[in-house]
Short mmCIF file of C-alpha atoms and ligand atoms in Angstrom, two decimals:
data_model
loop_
_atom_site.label_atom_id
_atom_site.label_comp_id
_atom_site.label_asym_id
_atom_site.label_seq_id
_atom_site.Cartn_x
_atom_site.Cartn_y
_atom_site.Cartn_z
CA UNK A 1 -16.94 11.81 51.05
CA UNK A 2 -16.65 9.76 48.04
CA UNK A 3 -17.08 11.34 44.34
CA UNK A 4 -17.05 9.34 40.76
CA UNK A 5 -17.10 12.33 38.57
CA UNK A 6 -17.89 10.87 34.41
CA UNK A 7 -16.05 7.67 35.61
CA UNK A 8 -15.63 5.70 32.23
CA UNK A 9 -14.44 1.81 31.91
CA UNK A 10 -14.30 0.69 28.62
CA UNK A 11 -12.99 -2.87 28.25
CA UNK A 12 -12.45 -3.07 23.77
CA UNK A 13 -15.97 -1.55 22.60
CA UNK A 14 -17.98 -1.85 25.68
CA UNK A 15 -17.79 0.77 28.33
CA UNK A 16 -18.43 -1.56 31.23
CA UNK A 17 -18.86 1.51 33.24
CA UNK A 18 -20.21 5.05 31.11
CA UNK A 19 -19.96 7.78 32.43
CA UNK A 20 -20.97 7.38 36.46
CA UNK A 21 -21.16 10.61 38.36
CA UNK A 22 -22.08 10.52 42.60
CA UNK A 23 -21.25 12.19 45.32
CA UNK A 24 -21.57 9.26 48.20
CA UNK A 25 -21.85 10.01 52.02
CA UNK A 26 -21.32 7.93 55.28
CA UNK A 27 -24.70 5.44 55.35
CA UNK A 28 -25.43 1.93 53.51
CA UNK A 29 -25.66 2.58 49.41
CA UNK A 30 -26.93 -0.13 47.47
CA UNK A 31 -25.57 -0.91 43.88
CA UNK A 32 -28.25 -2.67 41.80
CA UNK A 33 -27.88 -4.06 38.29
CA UNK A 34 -28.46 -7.20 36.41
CA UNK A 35 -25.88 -8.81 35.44
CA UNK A 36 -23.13 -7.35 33.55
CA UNK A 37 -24.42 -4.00 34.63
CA UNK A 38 -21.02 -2.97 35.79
CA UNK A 39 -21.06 -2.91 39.38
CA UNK A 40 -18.02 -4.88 40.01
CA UNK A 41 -16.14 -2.92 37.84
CA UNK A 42 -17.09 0.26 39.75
CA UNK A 43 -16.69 -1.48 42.51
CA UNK A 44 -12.90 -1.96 41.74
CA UNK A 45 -12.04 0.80 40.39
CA UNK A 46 -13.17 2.12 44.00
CA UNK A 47 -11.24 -0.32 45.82
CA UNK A 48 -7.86 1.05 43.40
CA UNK A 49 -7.82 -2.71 41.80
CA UNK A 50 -8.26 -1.16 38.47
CA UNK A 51 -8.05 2.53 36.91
CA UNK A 52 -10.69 4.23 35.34
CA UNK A 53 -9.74 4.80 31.10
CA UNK A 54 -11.63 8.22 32.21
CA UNK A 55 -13.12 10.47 34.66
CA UNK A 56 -12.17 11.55 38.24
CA UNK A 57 -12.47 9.67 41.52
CA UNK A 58 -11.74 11.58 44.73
CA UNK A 59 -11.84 10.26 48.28
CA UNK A 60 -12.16 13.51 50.34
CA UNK A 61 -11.51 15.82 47.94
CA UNK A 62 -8.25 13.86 46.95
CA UNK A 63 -7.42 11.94 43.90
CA UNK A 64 -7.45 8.51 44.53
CA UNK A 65 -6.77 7.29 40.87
CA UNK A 66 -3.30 9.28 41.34
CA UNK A 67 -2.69 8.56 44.72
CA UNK A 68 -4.33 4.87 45.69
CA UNK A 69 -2.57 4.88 48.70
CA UNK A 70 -5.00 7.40 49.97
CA UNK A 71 -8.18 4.66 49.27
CA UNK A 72 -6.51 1.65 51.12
CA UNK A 73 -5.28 2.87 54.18
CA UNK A 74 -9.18 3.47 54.67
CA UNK A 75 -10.72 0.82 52.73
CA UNK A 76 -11.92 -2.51 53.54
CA UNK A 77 -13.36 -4.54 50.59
CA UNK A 78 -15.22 -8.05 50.07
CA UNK A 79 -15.05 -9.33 46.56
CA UNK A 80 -17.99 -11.40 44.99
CA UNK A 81 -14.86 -14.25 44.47
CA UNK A 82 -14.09 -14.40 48.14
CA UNK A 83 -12.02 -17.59 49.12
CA UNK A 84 -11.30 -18.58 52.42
CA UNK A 85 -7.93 -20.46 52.84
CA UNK A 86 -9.94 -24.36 53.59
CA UNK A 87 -7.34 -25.92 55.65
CA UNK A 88 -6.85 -22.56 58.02
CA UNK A 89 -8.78 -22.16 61.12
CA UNK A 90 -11.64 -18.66 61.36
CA UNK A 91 -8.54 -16.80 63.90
CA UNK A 92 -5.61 -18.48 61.77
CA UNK A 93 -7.49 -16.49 58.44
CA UNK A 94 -7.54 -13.13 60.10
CA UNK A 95 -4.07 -13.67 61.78
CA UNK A 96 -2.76 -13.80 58.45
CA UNK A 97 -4.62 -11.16 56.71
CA UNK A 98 -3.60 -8.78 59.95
CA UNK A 99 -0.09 -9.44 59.16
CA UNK A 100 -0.86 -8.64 55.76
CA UNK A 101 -1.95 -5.24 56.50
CA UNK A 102 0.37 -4.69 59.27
CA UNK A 103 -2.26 -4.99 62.14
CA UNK A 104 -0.73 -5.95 65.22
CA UNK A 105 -3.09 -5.90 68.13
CA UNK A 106 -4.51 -9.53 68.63
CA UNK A 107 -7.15 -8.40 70.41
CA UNK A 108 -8.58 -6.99 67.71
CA UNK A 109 -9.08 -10.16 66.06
CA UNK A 110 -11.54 -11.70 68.94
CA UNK A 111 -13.32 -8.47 69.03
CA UNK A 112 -13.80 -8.52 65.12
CA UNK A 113 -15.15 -12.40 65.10
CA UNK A 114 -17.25 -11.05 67.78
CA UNK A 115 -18.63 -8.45 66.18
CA UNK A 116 -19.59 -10.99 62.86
CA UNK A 117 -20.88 -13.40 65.52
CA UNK A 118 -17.84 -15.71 65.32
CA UNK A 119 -16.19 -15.81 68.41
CA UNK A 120 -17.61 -19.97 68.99
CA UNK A 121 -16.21 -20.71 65.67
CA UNK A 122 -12.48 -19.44 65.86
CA UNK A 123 -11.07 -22.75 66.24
CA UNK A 124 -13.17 -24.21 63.83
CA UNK A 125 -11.46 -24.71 60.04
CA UNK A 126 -13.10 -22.52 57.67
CA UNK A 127 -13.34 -25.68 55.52
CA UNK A 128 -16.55 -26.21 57.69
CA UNK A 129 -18.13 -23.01 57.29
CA UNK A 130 -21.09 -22.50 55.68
CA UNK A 131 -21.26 -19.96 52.88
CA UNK A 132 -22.79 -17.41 55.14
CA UNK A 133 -20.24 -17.90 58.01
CA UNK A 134 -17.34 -17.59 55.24
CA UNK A 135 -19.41 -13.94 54.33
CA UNK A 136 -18.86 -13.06 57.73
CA UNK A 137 -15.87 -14.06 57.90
CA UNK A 138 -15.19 -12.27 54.73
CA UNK A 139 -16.32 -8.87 56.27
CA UNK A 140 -14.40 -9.69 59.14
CA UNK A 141 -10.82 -9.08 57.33
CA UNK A 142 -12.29 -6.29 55.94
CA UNK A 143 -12.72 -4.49 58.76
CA UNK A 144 -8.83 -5.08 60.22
CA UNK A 145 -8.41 -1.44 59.21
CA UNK A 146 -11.11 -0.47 60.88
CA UNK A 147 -11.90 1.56 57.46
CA UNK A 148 -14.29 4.14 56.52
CA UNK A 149 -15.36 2.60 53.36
CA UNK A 150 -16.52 -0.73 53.52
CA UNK A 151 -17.22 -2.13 49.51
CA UNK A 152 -18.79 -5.25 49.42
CA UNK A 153 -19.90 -7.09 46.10
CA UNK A 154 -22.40 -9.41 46.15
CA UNK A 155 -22.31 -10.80 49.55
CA UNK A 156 -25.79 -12.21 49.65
CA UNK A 157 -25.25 -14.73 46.76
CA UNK A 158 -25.96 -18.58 47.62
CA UNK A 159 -26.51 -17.96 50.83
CA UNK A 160 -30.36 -18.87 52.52
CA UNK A 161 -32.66 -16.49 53.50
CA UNK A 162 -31.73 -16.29 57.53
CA UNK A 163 -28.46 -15.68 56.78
CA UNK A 164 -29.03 -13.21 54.26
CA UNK A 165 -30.74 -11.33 57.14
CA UNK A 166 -27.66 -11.88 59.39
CA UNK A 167 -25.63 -10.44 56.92
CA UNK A 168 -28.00 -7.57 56.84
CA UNK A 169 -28.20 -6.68 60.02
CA UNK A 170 -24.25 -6.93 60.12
CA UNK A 171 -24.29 -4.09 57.24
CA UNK A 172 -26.88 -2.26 58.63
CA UNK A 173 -24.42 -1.61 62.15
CA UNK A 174 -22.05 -1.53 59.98
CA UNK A 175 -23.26 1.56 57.57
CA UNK A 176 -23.88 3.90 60.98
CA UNK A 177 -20.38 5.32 61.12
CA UNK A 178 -18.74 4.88 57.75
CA UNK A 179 -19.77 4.46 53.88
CA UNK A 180 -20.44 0.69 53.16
CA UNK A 181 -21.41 -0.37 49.57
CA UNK A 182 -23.21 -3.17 48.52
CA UNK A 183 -23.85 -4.21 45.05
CA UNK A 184 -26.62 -6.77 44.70
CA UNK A 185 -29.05 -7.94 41.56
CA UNK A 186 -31.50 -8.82 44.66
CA UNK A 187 -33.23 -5.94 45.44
CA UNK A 188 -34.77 -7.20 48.89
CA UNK A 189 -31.23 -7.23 50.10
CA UNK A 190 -31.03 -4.02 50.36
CA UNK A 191 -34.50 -3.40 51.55
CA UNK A 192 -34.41 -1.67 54.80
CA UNK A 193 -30.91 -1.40 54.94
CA UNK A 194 -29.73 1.50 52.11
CA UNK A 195 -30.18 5.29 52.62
CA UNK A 196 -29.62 5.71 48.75
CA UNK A 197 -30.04 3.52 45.87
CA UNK A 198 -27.71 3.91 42.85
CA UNK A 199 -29.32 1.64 40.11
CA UNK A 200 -26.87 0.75 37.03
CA UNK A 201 -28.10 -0.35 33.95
CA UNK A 202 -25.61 -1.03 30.91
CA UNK A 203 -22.93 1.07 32.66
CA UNK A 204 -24.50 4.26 32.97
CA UNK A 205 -26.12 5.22 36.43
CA UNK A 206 -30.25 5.89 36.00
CA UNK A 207 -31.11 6.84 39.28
CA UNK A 208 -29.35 7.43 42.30
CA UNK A 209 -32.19 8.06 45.22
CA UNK A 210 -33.92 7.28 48.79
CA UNK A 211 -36.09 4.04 48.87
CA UNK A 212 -38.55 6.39 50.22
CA UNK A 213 -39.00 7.91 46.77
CA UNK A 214 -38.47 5.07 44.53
CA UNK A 215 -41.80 3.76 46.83
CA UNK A 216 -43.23 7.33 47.43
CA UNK A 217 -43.30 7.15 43.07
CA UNK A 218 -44.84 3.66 43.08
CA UNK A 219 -47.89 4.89 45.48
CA UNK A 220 -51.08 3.63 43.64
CA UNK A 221 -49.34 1.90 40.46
CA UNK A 222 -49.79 -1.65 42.10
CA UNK A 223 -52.61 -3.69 42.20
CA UNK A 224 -53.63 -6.80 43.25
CA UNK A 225 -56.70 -8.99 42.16
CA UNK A 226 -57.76 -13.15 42.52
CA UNK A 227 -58.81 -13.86 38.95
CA UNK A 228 -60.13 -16.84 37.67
CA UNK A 229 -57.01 -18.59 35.54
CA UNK A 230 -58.90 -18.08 31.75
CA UNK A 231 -59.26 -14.03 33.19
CA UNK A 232 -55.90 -14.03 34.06
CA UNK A 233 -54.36 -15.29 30.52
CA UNK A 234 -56.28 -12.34 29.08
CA UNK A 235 -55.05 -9.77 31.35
CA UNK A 236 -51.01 -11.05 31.11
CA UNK A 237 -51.82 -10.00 27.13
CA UNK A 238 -52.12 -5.90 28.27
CA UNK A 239 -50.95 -5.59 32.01
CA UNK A 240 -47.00 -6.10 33.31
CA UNK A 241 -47.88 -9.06 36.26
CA UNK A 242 -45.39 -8.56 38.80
CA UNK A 243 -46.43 -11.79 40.89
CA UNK A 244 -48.83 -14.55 39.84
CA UNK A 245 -49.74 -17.37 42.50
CA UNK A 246 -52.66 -20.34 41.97
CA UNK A 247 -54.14 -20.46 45.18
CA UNK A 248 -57.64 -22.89 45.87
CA UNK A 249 -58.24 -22.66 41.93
CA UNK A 250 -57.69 -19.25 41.05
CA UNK A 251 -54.55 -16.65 40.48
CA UNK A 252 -53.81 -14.08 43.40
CA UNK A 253 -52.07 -11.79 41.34
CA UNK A 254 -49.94 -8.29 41.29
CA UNK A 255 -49.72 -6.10 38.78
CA UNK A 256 -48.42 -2.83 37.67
CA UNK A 257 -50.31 -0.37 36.09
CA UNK A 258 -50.59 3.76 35.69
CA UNK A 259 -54.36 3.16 36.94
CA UNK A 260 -56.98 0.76 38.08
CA UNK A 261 -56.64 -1.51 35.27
CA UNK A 262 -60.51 -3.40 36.18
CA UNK A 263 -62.96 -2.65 39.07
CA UNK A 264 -61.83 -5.73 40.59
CA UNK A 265 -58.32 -5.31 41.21
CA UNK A 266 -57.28 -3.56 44.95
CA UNK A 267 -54.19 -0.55 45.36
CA UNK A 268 -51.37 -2.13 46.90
CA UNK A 269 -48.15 -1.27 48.89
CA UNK A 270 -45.09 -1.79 46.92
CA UNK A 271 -42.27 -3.65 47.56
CA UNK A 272 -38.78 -1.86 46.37
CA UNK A 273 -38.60 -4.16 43.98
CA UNK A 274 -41.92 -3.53 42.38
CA UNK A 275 -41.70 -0.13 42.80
CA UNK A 276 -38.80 -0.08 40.81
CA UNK A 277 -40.09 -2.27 38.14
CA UNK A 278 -42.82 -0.14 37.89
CA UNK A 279 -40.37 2.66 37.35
CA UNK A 280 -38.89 0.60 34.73
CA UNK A 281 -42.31 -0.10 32.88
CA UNK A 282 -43.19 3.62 33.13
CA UNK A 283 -39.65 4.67 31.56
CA UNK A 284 -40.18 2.07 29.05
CA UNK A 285 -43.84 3.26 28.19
CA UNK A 286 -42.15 7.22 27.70
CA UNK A 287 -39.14 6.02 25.83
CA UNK A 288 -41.75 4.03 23.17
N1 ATP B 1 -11.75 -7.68 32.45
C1 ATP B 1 -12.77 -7.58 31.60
N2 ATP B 1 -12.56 -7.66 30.26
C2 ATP B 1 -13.58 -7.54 29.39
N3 ATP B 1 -14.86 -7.33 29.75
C3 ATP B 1 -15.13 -7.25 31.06
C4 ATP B 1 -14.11 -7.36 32.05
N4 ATP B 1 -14.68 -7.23 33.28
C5 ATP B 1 -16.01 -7.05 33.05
N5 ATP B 1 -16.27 -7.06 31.73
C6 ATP B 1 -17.59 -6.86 31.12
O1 ATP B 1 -18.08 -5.62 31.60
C7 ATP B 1 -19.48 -5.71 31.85
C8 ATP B 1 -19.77 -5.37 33.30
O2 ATP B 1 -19.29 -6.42 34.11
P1 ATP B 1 -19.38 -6.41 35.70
O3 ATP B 1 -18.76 -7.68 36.20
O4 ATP B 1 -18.84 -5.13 36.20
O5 ATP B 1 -20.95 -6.42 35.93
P2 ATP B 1 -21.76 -6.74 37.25
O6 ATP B 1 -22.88 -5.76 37.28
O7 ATP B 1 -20.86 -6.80 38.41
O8 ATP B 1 -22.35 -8.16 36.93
P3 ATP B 1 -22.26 -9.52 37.82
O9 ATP B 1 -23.31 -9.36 38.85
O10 ATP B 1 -22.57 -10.57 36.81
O11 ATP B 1 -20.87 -9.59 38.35
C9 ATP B 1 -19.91 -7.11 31.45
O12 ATP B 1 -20.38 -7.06 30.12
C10 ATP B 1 -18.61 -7.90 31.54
O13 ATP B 1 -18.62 -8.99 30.64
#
């Protein structure tokens, strides 16, 4: 559906983006990176905000560097900077983005702050909104079009953990009949809500991948032990410790190693995100 083929931005000296190549189908892809890993600026050169200095990007087979045109008509997008206009009510905000983009059925506004759980608040200035609602409604004028790629950056940031889950579950719907990508530095986010991980680190794309395998990789490479705290300051000297918690005097700790690092410590499940920091560790320990 969508394909980056050796999509290069290069902003002076630094390619912001180097050399990204995927072929993305209809399901929920997370983007992770740190920050300044360049998944903004993949993000908008999918959205057609900016072109890439290199490399192909084809919507359907068809160039949409050349032709943007062909992006928009099916593309809704939530930037990480999303304001809403303070002063303008949840149905006034979507009223005017629809006549933005030439959407004329009114209905489809109700149904939309339905569908992002809304509907009580349409009267309500989005002045009052808390950062979560403004996500939603955020999402909300993205999906006027009623596109088939949804690109959303960051949309987790700042807000608290139920709403995060909201926001997940919205995604997750979302993600059943179109593309929908979500960039996040958070890797729980996107914890049982991606079908493929595409992990970005310094521009260039090092994995691309099921959750399934990034865990499936991580089977028996976590442990967990409850060392005494003088035990504990020895081990951080030759083991990567994932977690660290004092509990009634002593550390309940997780750790990643290639095996049982001391008879003590216990094989653990992995979370995505310690799976893929083991993955990290273990590329770091070939690469020395
Ligand atoms: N317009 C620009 N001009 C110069 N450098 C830029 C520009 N936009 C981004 N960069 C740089 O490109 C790199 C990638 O930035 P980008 O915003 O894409 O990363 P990111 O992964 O989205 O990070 P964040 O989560 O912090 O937004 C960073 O080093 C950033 O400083």
């Amino acid at each position: 559906m969508l394909q980056m083929q050796d999509v290069v931005k290069r902003f002076g000296k630094l390619n912001a983006v180097d050399g990204v190549t995927l072929d993305l189908q209809p399901g929920v892809v997370g983007l992770i990176g740190h920050n300044g890993a360049g998944k903004s600026t993949l993000m908008q050169m999918l959205a057609t905000l900016c072109k890439p200095t290199s490399g192909a990007i084809l919507l359907d087979g068809q160039d949409i560097v050349a032709r943007p045109a062909l992006m928009r008509g099916r593309l809704g997008y939530l930037p990480q900077d999303f304001g809403v206009y303070a002063h303008l009510t949840a149905l006034e905000f979507l009223q005017y983005f629809a006549a933005l983009k030439g959407v004329r059925d009114a209905r489809r506004l109700h149904e939309l702050l339905s569908l992002v759980n809304l509907h009580e608040q349409a009267h309500r200035p989005a002045m009052t909104f808390s950062g979560g609602m403004r996500q939603r409604l955020g999402i909300a004028q993205a999906l006027l079009n009623d596109p088939d790629v949804l690109i959303v950056d960051e949309p987790t940031a700042g807000l608290d953990p139920e709403e995060r889950l909201r926001l997940r579950h919205l995604l997750g719907d979302l993600g059943r009949r179109r593309l929908v990508i979500v960039s996040t530095h958070i890797v729980s986010d996107v914890e049982n809500l991606a079908s493929h991980l595409a992990i970005l680190r310094q521009g260039r794309l090092v994995a691309f991948e099921t959750p399934e395998a990034v865990l499936a990789r991580a089977a028996g490479q976590v442990w967990a032990a409850s060392l005494a705290p003088a035990d504990y300051e020895a081990l951080r000297q030759h083991v990567h410790v994932l977690q660290a918690q004092p509990q009634g005097g002593r550390m309940q700790v997780r750790m990643v190693h290639p095996r049982q690092p001391f008879a003590e410590a216990q094989p653990v499940q992995a979370s995505l995100e310690e799976a893929l920091m083991a993955q990290r560790y273990a590329d770091a320990r070939v690469a020395a």
